[in-house]
mmCIF file of C-alpha atoms and ligand atoms in Angstrom:
data_model
loop_
_atom_site.group_PDB
_atom_site.id
_atom_site.type_symbol
_atom_site.label_atom_id
_atom_site.label_comp_id
_atom_site.label_asym_id
_atom_site.label_seq_id
_atom_site.Cartn_x
_atom_site.Cartn_y
_atom_site.Cartn_z
ATOM 1 C CA UNK A 162 210.097 -56.121 -139.620
ATOM 2 C CA UNK A 163 213.733 -57.566 -140.430
ATOM 3 C CA UNK A 164 213.199 -59.916 -137.300
ATOM 4 C CA UNK A 165 210.025 -61.055 -138.384
ATOM 5 C CA UNK A 166 211.021 -61.886 -141.849
ATOM 6 C CA UNK A 167 213.925 -63.689 -140.455
ATOM 7 C CA UNK A 168 211.125 -65.951 -138.266
ATOM 8 C CA UNK A 169 209.219 -66.471 -141.528
ATOM 9 C CA UNK A 170 212.168 -67.828 -143.484
ATOM 10 C CA UNK A 171 212.517 -70.441 -140.683
ATOM 11 C CA UNK A 172 208.942 -71.311 -141.084
ATOM 12 C CA UNK A 173 209.332 -72.131 -144.491
ATOM 13 C CA UNK A 174 210.351 -75.591 -143.706
ATOM 14 C CA UNK A 175 207.124 -76.031 -141.727
ATOM 15 C CA UNK A 176 204.790 -76.374 -144.443
ATOM 16 C CA UNK A 177 202.158 -78.986 -143.766
ATOM 17 C CA UNK A 178 202.856 -78.502 -140.232
ATOM 18 C CA UNK A 179 199.620 -77.598 -138.080
ATOM 19 C CA UNK A 180 198.823 -77.049 -134.519
ATOM 20 C CA UNK A 181 197.072 -80.200 -133.400
ATOM 21 C CA UNK A 182 196.137 -79.697 -130.037
ATOM 22 C CA UNK A 183 193.184 -77.314 -130.374
ATOM 23 C CA UNK A 184 189.355 -77.594 -131.778
ATOM 24 C CA UNK A 185 188.979 -76.972 -135.195
ATOM 25 C CA UNK A 186 185.567 -76.471 -137.016
ATOM 26 C CA UNK A 187 184.721 -79.578 -138.864
ATOM 27 C CA UNK A 188 181.379 -78.607 -140.329
ATOM 28 C CA UNK A 189 178.229 -76.394 -139.999
ATOM 29 C CA UNK A 190 176.026 -78.515 -137.710
ATOM 30 C CA UNK A 191 173.257 -78.711 -140.245
ATOM 31 C CA UNK A 192 175.479 -80.506 -143.029
ATOM 32 C CA UNK A 193 175.113 -83.630 -140.598
ATOM 33 C CA UNK A 194 171.622 -83.427 -141.272
ATOM 34 C CA UNK A 195 172.524 -85.875 -144.251
ATOM 35 C CA UNK A 196 173.799 -89.301 -143.457
ATOM 36 C CA UNK A 197 177.444 -88.361 -143.089
ATOM 37 C CA UNK A 198 180.039 -86.140 -144.632
ATOM 38 C CA UNK A 199 183.736 -87.043 -145.704
ATOM 39 C CA UNK A 200 186.264 -84.386 -145.072
ATOM 40 C CA UNK A 201 189.799 -84.206 -145.124
ATOM 41 C CA UNK A 202 191.206 -82.311 -141.992
ATOM 42 C CA UNK A 203 194.867 -81.623 -141.333
ATOM 43 C CA UNK A 204 195.513 -83.913 -144.121
ATOM 44 C CA UNK A 205 193.853 -86.810 -142.562
ATOM 45 C CA UNK A 206 190.287 -88.176 -144.160
ATOM 46 C CA UNK A 207 187.601 -87.855 -141.356
ATOM 47 C CA UNK A 208 184.004 -89.360 -141.712
ATOM 48 C CA UNK A 209 181.410 -87.346 -139.725
ATOM 49 C CA UNK A 210 177.967 -88.297 -138.866
ATOM 50 C CA UNK A 211 175.384 -87.586 -136.168
ATOM 51 C CA UNK A 212 174.401 -90.657 -134.313
ATOM 52 C CA UNK A 213 170.613 -91.430 -133.370
ATOM 53 C CA UNK A 214 171.369 -90.066 -129.792
ATOM 54 C CA UNK A 215 172.660 -86.695 -131.263
ATOM 55 C CA UNK A 216 176.223 -87.040 -130.539
ATOM 56 C CA UNK A 217 178.824 -86.482 -133.163
ATOM 57 C CA UNK A 218 180.864 -89.258 -134.544
ATOM 58 C CA UNK A 219 184.124 -88.628 -136.114
ATOM 59 C CA UNK A 220 186.140 -91.639 -137.278
ATOM 60 C CA UNK A 221 189.207 -92.087 -140.058
ATOM 61 C CA UNK A 222 187.470 -92.374 -143.444
ATOM 62 C CA UNK A 223 189.364 -95.657 -143.794
ATOM 63 C CA UNK A 224 188.191 -99.111 -143.572
ATOM 64 C CA UNK A 225 190.134 -101.297 -141.130
ATOM 65 C CA UNK A 226 190.349 -104.051 -143.835
ATOM 66 C CA UNK A 227 191.900 -102.520 -146.909
ATOM 67 C CA UNK A 228 191.634 -99.193 -145.996
ATOM 68 C CA UNK A 229 189.009 -97.879 -149.063
ATOM 69 C CA UNK A 230 187.177 -94.841 -147.634
ATOM 70 C CA UNK A 231 184.143 -95.819 -145.549
ATOM 71 C CA UNK A 232 182.734 -93.170 -147.218
ATOM 72 C CA UNK A 233 182.022 -94.958 -150.503
ATOM 73 C CA UNK A 234 179.618 -97.291 -148.286
ATOM 74 C CA UNK A 235 176.726 -96.447 -146.096
ATOM 75 C CA UNK A 236 175.076 -95.690 -143.063
ATOM 76 C CA UNK A 237 173.903 -98.608 -141.004
ATOM 77 C CA UNK A 238 172.151 -97.333 -137.799
ATOM 78 C CA UNK A 239 174.876 -95.770 -135.881
ATOM 79 C CA UNK A 240 177.739 -97.434 -137.664
ATOM 80 C CA UNK A 241 179.134 -97.027 -141.389
ATOM 81 C CA UNK A 242 179.156 -100.360 -143.527
ATOM 82 C CA UNK A 243 182.103 -100.367 -146.037
ATOM 83 C CA UNK A 244 181.271 -100.393 -149.489
ATOM 84 C CA UNK A 245 183.961 -102.984 -150.653
ATOM 85 C CA UNK A 246 183.448 -106.141 -148.435
ATOM 86 C CA UNK A 247 180.765 -105.296 -146.111
ATOM 87 C CA UNK A 248 182.736 -104.630 -142.693
ATOM 88 C CA UNK A 249 180.700 -102.603 -140.134
ATOM 89 C CA UNK A 250 182.637 -99.893 -138.098
ATOM 90 C CA UNK A 251 180.788 -98.153 -135.007
ATOM 91 C CA UNK A 252 180.718 -94.532 -134.415
ATOM 92 C CA UNK A 253 183.776 -95.079 -132.264
ATOM 93 C CA UNK A 254 185.778 -96.768 -134.769
ATOM 94 C CA UNK A 255 185.459 -100.315 -133.624
ATOM 95 C CA UNK A 256 185.236 -103.167 -136.070
ATOM 96 C CA UNK A 257 181.693 -104.549 -135.300
ATOM 97 C CA UNK A 258 180.938 -106.977 -137.858
ATOM 98 C CA UNK A 259 182.978 -108.754 -140.607
ATOM 99 C CA UNK A 260 180.815 -110.633 -143.377
ATOM 100 C CA UNK A 261 181.085 -114.559 -143.263
ATOM 101 C CA UNK A 262 182.802 -114.608 -139.960
ATOM 102 C CA UNK A 263 182.173 -114.120 -136.283
ATOM 103 C CA UNK A 264 185.543 -113.438 -135.410
ATOM 104 C CA UNK A 265 186.777 -109.905 -134.740
ATOM 105 C CA UNK A 266 190.443 -109.595 -135.016
ATOM 106 C CA UNK A 267 191.813 -108.038 -132.052
ATOM 107 C CA UNK A 268 192.860 -104.319 -132.188
ATOM 108 C CA UNK A 269 190.929 -103.912 -135.478
ATOM 109 C CA UNK A 270 188.973 -100.672 -136.059
ATOM 110 C CA UNK A 271 189.699 -97.069 -137.094
ATOM 111 C CA UNK A 272 191.010 -93.969 -135.560
ATOM 112 C CA UNK A 273 188.485 -91.980 -133.701
ATOM 113 C CA UNK A 274 188.455 -88.149 -133.202
ATOM 114 C CA UNK A 275 186.781 -86.359 -130.110
ATOM 115 C CA UNK A 276 183.978 -84.276 -131.970
ATOM 116 C CA UNK A 277 180.988 -82.189 -130.559
ATOM 117 C CA UNK A 278 178.321 -79.787 -131.930
ATOM 118 C CA UNK A 279 178.275 -76.191 -130.169
ATOM 119 C CA UNK A 280 176.169 -73.134 -131.304
ATOM 120 C CA UNK A 281 175.466 -74.616 -134.761
ATOM 121 C CA UNK A 282 179.051 -75.611 -135.443
ATOM 122 C CA UNK A 283 180.861 -78.887 -135.233
ATOM 123 C CA UNK A 284 184.119 -78.852 -133.654
ATOM 124 C CA UNK A 285 186.809 -81.706 -133.945
ATOM 125 C CA UNK A 286 190.185 -82.209 -131.958
ATOM 126 C CA UNK A 287 192.800 -83.970 -134.023
ATOM 127 C CA UNK A 288 195.727 -83.682 -131.368
ATOM 128 C CA UNK A 289 196.508 -85.804 -128.236
ATOM 129 C CA UNK A 290 192.849 -86.888 -127.205
ATOM 130 C CA UNK A 291 193.415 -86.902 -123.653
ATOM 131 C CA UNK A 292 193.631 -83.067 -123.914
ATOM 132 C CA UNK A 293 190.512 -82.758 -125.636
ATOM 133 C CA UNK A 294 188.764 -80.646 -122.800
ATOM 134 C CA UNK A 295 185.283 -79.462 -124.080
ATOM 135 C CA UNK A 296 185.661 -76.327 -121.974
ATOM 136 C CA UNK A 297 188.489 -75.326 -124.508
ATOM 137 C CA UNK A 298 185.592 -75.165 -127.529
ATOM 138 C CA UNK A 299 185.486 -71.312 -128.265
ATOM 139 C CA UNK A 300 182.392 -69.668 -127.075
ATOM 140 C CA UNK A 301 180.492 -68.584 -129.904
ATOM 141 C CA UNK A 302 176.897 -68.388 -128.159
ATOM 142 C CA UNK A 303 175.986 -65.489 -130.399
ATOM 143 C CA UNK A 304 175.579 -67.779 -133.362
ATOM 144 C CA UNK A 305 172.385 -69.257 -131.679
ATOM 145 C CA UNK A 306 171.219 -66.452 -129.699
ATOM 146 C CA UNK A 307 167.541 -65.434 -130.434
ATOM 147 C CA UNK A 308 168.175 -61.706 -130.874
ATOM 148 C CA UNK A 309 170.729 -62.418 -133.384
ATOM 149 C CA UNK A 310 170.631 -63.536 -136.759
ATOM 150 C CA UNK A 311 173.628 -65.370 -138.527
ATOM 151 C CA UNK A 312 174.015 -65.850 -142.042
ATOM 152 C CA UNK A 313 176.606 -68.481 -142.850
ATOM 153 C CA UNK A 314 178.639 -70.372 -145.793
ATOM 154 C CA UNK A 315 181.623 -72.562 -146.733
ATOM 155 C CA UNK A 316 184.298 -72.488 -149.141
ATOM 156 C CA UNK A 317 186.905 -74.597 -149.946
ATOM 157 C CA UNK A 318 190.225 -72.844 -150.782
ATOM 158 C CA UNK A 319 193.184 -74.118 -152.503
ATOM 159 C CA UNK A 320 195.623 -72.362 -150.790
ATOM 160 C CA UNK A 321 197.601 -72.714 -147.348
ATOM 161 C CA UNK A 322 195.360 -71.571 -144.296
ATOM 162 C CA UNK A 323 198.045 -69.175 -143.563
ATOM 163 C CA UNK A 324 197.489 -67.310 -146.845
ATOM 164 C CA UNK A 325 194.053 -66.816 -145.969
ATOM 165 C CA UNK A 326 194.840 -65.474 -142.633
ATOM 166 C CA UNK A 327 197.034 -63.228 -144.186
ATOM 167 C CA UNK A 328 194.341 -61.806 -146.392
ATOM 168 C CA UNK A 329 192.075 -61.375 -143.496
ATOM 169 C CA UNK A 330 194.301 -59.590 -141.419
ATOM 170 C CA UNK A 331 195.050 -57.218 -144.102
ATOM 171 C CA UNK A 332 192.096 -54.609 -144.638
ATOM 172 C CA UNK A 333 193.911 -52.890 -147.481
ATOM 173 C CA UNK A 334 193.071 -55.110 -150.224
ATOM 174 C CA UNK A 335 189.469 -54.439 -150.055
ATOM 175 C CA UNK A 336 190.189 -51.434 -152.262
ATOM 176 C CA UNK A 337 191.664 -53.445 -155.105
ATOM 177 C CA UNK A 338 189.777 -56.674 -155.086
ATOM 178 C CA UNK A 339 186.347 -56.050 -153.367
ATOM 179 C CA UNK A 340 185.691 -52.563 -155.129
ATOM 180 C CA UNK A 341 182.310 -53.576 -156.241
ATOM 181 C CA UNK A 342 181.168 -55.008 -152.826
ATOM 182 C CA UNK A 343 182.821 -54.193 -149.555
ATOM 183 C CA UNK A 344 185.851 -51.742 -150.808
ATOM 184 C CA UNK A 345 186.114 -48.195 -150.826
ATOM 185 C CA UNK A 346 187.630 -46.135 -153.739
ATOM 186 C CA UNK A 347 191.346 -45.633 -153.929
ATOM 187 C CA UNK A 348 191.089 -42.225 -152.488
ATOM 188 C CA UNK A 349 189.634 -44.007 -149.231
ATOM 189 C CA UNK A 350 192.030 -46.387 -149.183
ATOM 190 C CA UNK A 351 194.117 -47.827 -146.362
ATOM 191 C CA UNK A 352 197.208 -45.413 -147.836
ATOM 192 C CA UNK A 353 194.796 -42.678 -146.271
ATOM 193 C CA UNK A 354 193.318 -44.547 -143.125
ATOM 194 C CA UNK A 355 196.249 -46.905 -142.018
ATOM 195 C CA UNK A 356 195.252 -49.835 -139.737
ATOM 196 C CA UNK A 357 196.711 -49.703 -135.873
ATOM 197 C CA UNK A 358 198.219 -53.233 -135.135
ATOM 198 C CA UNK A 359 198.192 -54.271 -131.569
ATOM 199 C CA UNK A 360 198.881 -57.765 -129.690
ATOM 200 C CA UNK A 361 196.558 -58.908 -126.786
ATOM 201 C CA UNK A 362 197.894 -61.173 -124.203
ATOM 202 C CA UNK A 363 200.592 -62.435 -126.534
ATOM 203 C CA UNK A 364 197.901 -64.650 -128.362
ATOM 204 C CA UNK A 365 195.816 -62.291 -130.262
ATOM 205 C CA UNK A 366 196.323 -59.666 -133.005
ATOM 206 C CA UNK A 367 193.919 -56.903 -133.861
ATOM 207 C CA UNK A 368 194.060 -54.521 -136.764
ATOM 208 C CA UNK A 369 191.632 -51.524 -136.287
ATOM 209 C CA UNK A 370 190.918 -49.071 -139.042
ATOM 210 C CA UNK A 371 188.879 -45.769 -138.901
ATOM 211 C CA UNK A 372 188.089 -44.574 -142.161
ATOM 212 C CA UNK A 373 186.721 -40.872 -141.511
ATOM 213 C CA UNK A 374 184.005 -38.838 -143.912
ATOM 214 C CA UNK A 375 183.984 -41.700 -146.520
ATOM 215 C CA UNK A 376 181.201 -42.790 -148.739
ATOM 216 C CA UNK A 377 179.478 -46.274 -147.803
ATOM 217 C CA UNK A 378 181.125 -49.208 -149.833
ATOM 218 C CA UNK A 379 178.365 -50.597 -152.527
ATOM 219 C CA UNK A 380 177.560 -53.445 -150.353
ATOM 220 C CA UNK A 381 176.049 -51.462 -147.551
ATOM 221 C CA UNK A 382 173.909 -49.026 -149.850
ATOM 222 C CA UNK A 383 171.990 -51.782 -151.114
ATOM 223 C CA UNK A 384 170.225 -54.295 -148.627
ATOM 224 C CA UNK A 385 171.595 -52.362 -145.741
ATOM 225 C CA UNK A 386 170.390 -49.022 -146.771
ATOM 226 C CA UNK A 387 173.276 -47.137 -145.523
ATOM 227 C CA UNK A 388 173.699 -43.612 -147.307
ATOM 228 C CA UNK A 389 175.229 -40.162 -146.773
ATOM 229 C CA UNK A 390 178.916 -39.712 -145.949
ATOM 230 C CA UNK A 391 179.789 -41.986 -142.961
ATOM 231 C CA UNK A 392 182.840 -42.847 -140.661
ATOM 232 C CA UNK A 393 183.598 -46.585 -141.064
ATOM 233 C CA UNK A 394 185.404 -48.808 -138.444
ATOM 234 C CA UNK A 395 186.600 -52.440 -139.255
ATOM 235 C CA UNK A 396 188.293 -54.410 -136.683
ATOM 236 C CA UNK A 397 190.090 -57.938 -137.904
ATOM 237 C CA UNK A 398 190.935 -60.039 -134.689
ATOM 238 C CA UNK A 399 192.798 -63.176 -135.198
ATOM 239 C CA UNK A 400 193.837 -66.180 -132.784
ATOM 240 C CA UNK A 401 195.961 -68.798 -134.066
ATOM 241 C CA UNK A 402 195.784 -71.049 -135.460
ATOM 242 C CA UNK A 403 192.340 -70.813 -137.162
ATOM 243 C CA UNK A 404 189.906 -68.087 -136.049
ATOM 244 C CA UNK A 405 189.275 -65.150 -137.514
ATOM 245 C CA UNK A 406 187.031 -62.248 -136.752
ATOM 246 C CA UNK A 407 186.083 -59.177 -138.468
ATOM 247 C CA UNK A 408 183.651 -56.735 -136.829
ATOM 248 C CA UNK A 409 182.215 -53.493 -138.907
ATOM 249 C CA UNK A 410 180.311 -50.221 -137.662
ATOM 250 C CA UNK A 411 179.717 -47.001 -138.729
ATOM 251 C CA UNK A 412 178.253 -43.622 -137.900
ATOM 252 C CA UNK A 413 177.128 -40.459 -139.989
ATOM 253 C CA UNK A 414 180.390 -38.664 -140.430
ATOM 254 C CA UNK A 415 180.509 -35.570 -138.107
ATOM 255 C CA UNK A 416 177.671 -37.056 -135.757
ATOM 256 C CA UNK A 417 180.170 -37.497 -132.975
ATOM 257 C CA UNK A 418 178.236 -40.383 -131.464
ATOM 258 C CA UNK A 419 179.805 -43.885 -130.810
ATOM 259 C CA UNK A 420 179.832 -46.289 -133.863
ATOM 260 C CA UNK A 421 176.755 -48.314 -134.726
ATOM 261 C CA UNK A 422 177.137 -51.967 -134.803
ATOM 262 C CA UNK A 423 177.023 -53.388 -138.336
ATOM 263 C CA UNK A 424 178.347 -57.185 -138.637
ATOM 264 C CA UNK A 425 180.485 -59.570 -136.868
ATOM 265 C CA UNK A 426 181.883 -61.971 -139.258
ATOM 266 C CA UNK A 427 183.701 -65.195 -138.088
ATOM 267 C CA UNK A 428 186.360 -66.572 -140.564
ATOM 268 C CA UNK A 429 186.949 -70.031 -139.228
ATOM 269 C CA UNK A 430 189.644 -71.689 -140.882
ATOM 270 C CA UNK A 431 190.630 -75.712 -140.811
ATOM 271 C CA UNK A 432 193.626 -76.611 -142.763
ATOM 272 C CA UNK A 433 192.498 -79.499 -145.167
ATOM 273 C CA UNK A 434 196.196 -80.225 -146.406
ATOM 274 C CA UNK A 435 199.095 -77.761 -146.247
ATOM 275 C CA UNK A 436 197.782 -76.135 -149.447
ATOM 276 C CA UNK A 437 194.178 -76.052 -149.094
ATOM 277 C CA UNK A 438 191.825 -74.795 -146.318
ATOM 278 C CA UNK A 439 188.033 -75.292 -145.396
ATOM 279 C CA UNK A 440 186.660 -71.782 -144.613
ATOM 280 C CA UNK A 441 183.552 -71.709 -142.672
ATOM 281 C CA UNK A 442 182.126 -68.252 -142.207
ATOM 282 C CA UNK A 443 179.363 -66.616 -140.174
ATOM 283 C CA UNK A 444 178.108 -63.154 -140.503
ATOM 284 C CA UNK A 445 175.888 -62.177 -137.444
ATOM 285 C CA UNK A 446 173.844 -58.950 -136.598
ATOM 286 C CA UNK A 447 171.753 -58.110 -133.361
ATOM 287 C CA UNK A 448 169.205 -56.244 -135.726
ATOM 288 C CA UNK A 449 166.493 -57.017 -137.936
ATOM 289 C CA UNK A 450 166.894 -60.460 -136.964
ATOM 290 C CA UNK A 451 163.494 -61.482 -138.209
ATOM 291 C CA UNK A 452 164.729 -60.320 -141.637
ATOM 292 C CA UNK A 453 165.144 -63.624 -143.502
ATOM 293 C CA UNK A 454 165.785 -61.878 -146.786
ATOM 294 C CA UNK A 455 168.415 -59.545 -145.607
ATOM 295 C CA UNK A 456 169.843 -62.724 -144.191
ATOM 296 C CA UNK A 457 169.901 -64.142 -147.276
ATOM 297 C CA UNK A 458 171.231 -61.079 -149.211
ATOM 298 C CA UNK A 459 174.234 -61.071 -146.773
ATOM 299 C CA UNK A 460 175.085 -64.505 -147.175
ATOM 300 C CA UNK A 461 174.929 -64.421 -150.843
ATOM 301 C CA UNK A 462 176.813 -61.059 -150.801
ATOM 302 C CA UNK A 463 179.547 -62.611 -148.426
ATOM 303 C CA UNK A 464 180.152 -65.784 -150.907
ATOM 304 C CA UNK A 465 180.398 -63.459 -153.741
ATOM 305 C CA UNK A 466 182.964 -61.257 -151.799
ATOM 306 C CA UNK A 467 184.888 -64.064 -150.577
ATOM 307 C CA UNK A 468 185.033 -65.716 -153.690
ATOM 308 C CA UNK A 469 187.064 -62.713 -155.035
ATOM 309 C CA UNK A 470 189.717 -63.486 -151.985
ATOM 310 C CA UNK A 471 189.457 -67.175 -153.200
ATOM 311 C CA UNK A 472 190.572 -66.320 -156.955
ATOM 312 C CA UNK A 473 193.489 -64.089 -155.582
ATOM 313 C CA UNK A 474 194.955 -66.759 -152.876
ATOM 314 C CA UNK A 475 194.766 -69.691 -155.381
ATOM 315 C CA UNK A 476 196.727 -67.755 -157.765
ATOM 316 C CA UNK A 477 199.165 -66.646 -155.048
ATOM 317 C CA UNK A 478 199.435 -70.349 -153.941
ATOM 318 C CA UNK A 479 200.201 -71.431 -157.328
ATOM 319 C CA UNK A 480 202.957 -69.045 -157.616
ATOM 320 C CA UNK A 481 204.418 -69.878 -154.417
ATOM 321 C CA UNK A 482 204.467 -73.828 -155.783
ATOM 322 C CA UNK A 483 206.123 -72.592 -158.690
ATOM 323 C CA UNK A 484 208.759 -70.673 -157.110
ATOM 324 C CA UNK A 485 209.054 -73.868 -154.896
ATOM 325 C CA UNK A 486 208.784 -72.361 -151.148
ATOM 326 C CA UNK A 487 206.129 -70.862 -148.962
ATOM 327 C CA UNK A 488 208.259 -67.760 -147.643
ATOM 328 C CA UNK A 489 205.849 -64.603 -147.700
ATOM 329 C CA UNK A 490 205.664 -61.957 -148.424
ATOM 330 C CA UNK A 491 208.278 -61.466 -151.049
ATOM 331 C CA UNK A 492 208.774 -57.749 -150.485
ATOM 332 C CA UNK A 493 207.434 -56.471 -147.236
ATOM 333 C CA UNK A 494 205.592 -53.148 -147.440
ATOM 334 C CA UNK A 495 203.793 -51.042 -144.581
ATOM 335 C CA UNK A 496 200.306 -52.852 -144.937
ATOM 336 C CA UNK A 497 201.793 -56.105 -144.020
ATOM 337 C CA UNK A 498 202.110 -55.582 -140.519
ATOM 338 C CA UNK A 499 199.165 -57.241 -138.964
ATOM 339 C CA UNK A 500 199.693 -60.327 -141.238
ATOM 340 C CA UNK A 501 203.255 -60.468 -140.092
ATOM 341 C CA UNK A 502 202.459 -60.458 -136.493
ATOM 342 C CA UNK A 503 199.660 -63.182 -137.221
ATOM 343 C CA UNK A 504 202.225 -65.387 -138.551
ATOM 344 C CA UNK A 505 204.330 -64.584 -135.627
ATOM 345 C CA UNK A 506 201.769 -65.564 -133.132
ATOM 346 C CA UNK A 507 200.890 -68.737 -135.220
ATOM 347 C CA UNK A 508 204.567 -69.813 -135.518
ATOM 348 C CA UNK A 509 204.829 -69.631 -131.759
ATOM 349 C CA UNK A 510 201.966 -71.863 -131.179
ATOM 350 C CA UNK A 511 203.593 -74.292 -133.379
ATOM 351 C CA UNK A 512 206.652 -74.211 -131.711
ATOM 352 C CA UNK A 513 205.084 -74.448 -128.133
ATOM 353 C CA UNK A 514 203.277 -77.570 -129.285
ATOM 354 C CA UNK A 515 206.467 -79.129 -130.573
ATOM 355 C CA UNK A 516 208.349 -78.471 -127.189
ATOM 356 C CA UNK A 517 205.376 -79.251 -125.078
ATOM 357 C CA UNK A 518 203.269 -81.582 -126.516
ATOM 358 C CA UNK A 519 200.900 -81.800 -123.516
ATOM 359 C CA UNK A 520 200.091 -77.985 -124.181
ATOM 360 C CA UNK A 521 196.717 -76.760 -125.892
ATOM 361 C CA UNK A 522 195.336 -73.860 -127.207
ATOM 362 C CA UNK A 523 193.455 -71.836 -124.779
ATOM 363 C CA UNK A 524 190.671 -70.137 -126.423
ATOM 364 C CA UNK A 525 190.777 -66.239 -126.298
ATOM 365 C CA UNK A 526 187.116 -64.586 -124.797
ATOM 366 C CA UNK A 527 185.015 -63.962 -128.106
ATOM 367 C CA UNK A 528 181.687 -63.073 -126.557
ATOM 368 C CA UNK A 529 180.632 -59.682 -128.027
ATOM 369 C CA UNK A 530 181.056 -56.593 -125.694
ATOM 370 C CA UNK A 531 177.964 -54.845 -127.531
ATOM 371 C CA UNK A 532 177.878 -52.361 -124.920
ATOM 372 C CA UNK A 533 180.740 -50.528 -126.877
ATOM 373 C CA UNK A 534 178.670 -50.340 -129.975
ATOM 374 C CA UNK A 535 175.288 -48.240 -130.093
ATOM 375 C CA UNK A 536 172.627 -50.380 -131.064
ATOM 376 C CA UNK A 537 171.721 -50.227 -134.850
ATOM 377 C CA UNK A 538 168.565 -48.128 -135.294
ATOM 378 C CA UNK A 539 165.389 -50.084 -137.108
ATOM 379 C CA UNK A 540 165.584 -49.480 -140.378
ATOM 380 C CA UNK A 541 162.332 -49.984 -142.379
ATOM 381 C CA UNK A 542 162.649 -52.362 -145.554
HETATM 382 S S1 FES B 880 187.914 -102.703 -147.587
HETATM 383 FE FE1 FES B 880 186.409 -102.516 -146.452
HETATM 384 S S2 FES B 880 185.647 -104.492 -145.916
HETATM 385 FE FE2 FES B 880 187.109 -104.693 -147.321
HETATM 386 FE FE1 FE2 B 881 188.941 -59.731 -148.695
#
């Protein structure tokens, strides 16, 4: 731990530095049902829209003329017309027309970024575009698989994305800030059921917690109708820079059977600025997939739960800004283990890109190995 803390101190100067050579989630795909959206990503203003051919346009939200956001203008076919003097910019950032003149200055235009839609998510590459290989998009095919149902949502969090990952790798906070939803009582907290932390392939961290003979948390007794004394399993997984996954399962306590799969939650983090984060989440299940009421209840429940995290994370960010550096934790305790390993892997990814700008993040396989779970039994609703 001492070594880890020393590493974290050196990262204090890296605020606002991101891994760039990787695919980040820019939007849920259905957000592009509107004409366009504007979103700051890795501290750059980006304008996104779907062209009539179905491809995704991602260009800097900056007019080539006087730099006002193109998003104050309007869509003009497969281009954007600036709302200040009417210059038209194409889906790939070229200047197409300028009112009152036929001459288009050479090298006029705005930056464009590689972007694509896959599995209901829009992905963007903010780094070296020569490295933007579509095969490096993380495979999340279950998000659109017909036997799976996915609830989804988005929160903008006024906190460094690294704090959000710290939170997601730390299963212990559930008792204290999610007591009315997914948390268990204090007697059933992490102190009694510590998480086992493992590193895989030197690029992914897992924290696994098995909780034996506990009562189901409030969120599970409602829409999901789980009752009785259970064993509960949680596995938090992180791959830098922004992919977090939480899987959950349970079984009747003392049944001796495999865990029943409950949910697979993706927490996809894209830095907005150094101290703010786009948090895209999906909650997927492979049972009762036709039950749209359950999907809606899960979406609403997760938004409420994640807002509890948001409150704490934003307070934490404020405290760090007040103190004037971003070094965390201030005091290391046992339950920080997974978060410290996550930071270490992220720091390594940042350093690797600095020392080799031609390196890119290889996605870790995420397609679920559902065979290791028992199918959930049908529950009548
Ligand atoms: S600022 Fe856009 S056309 Fe002038
Ligand atoms: Fe949480």
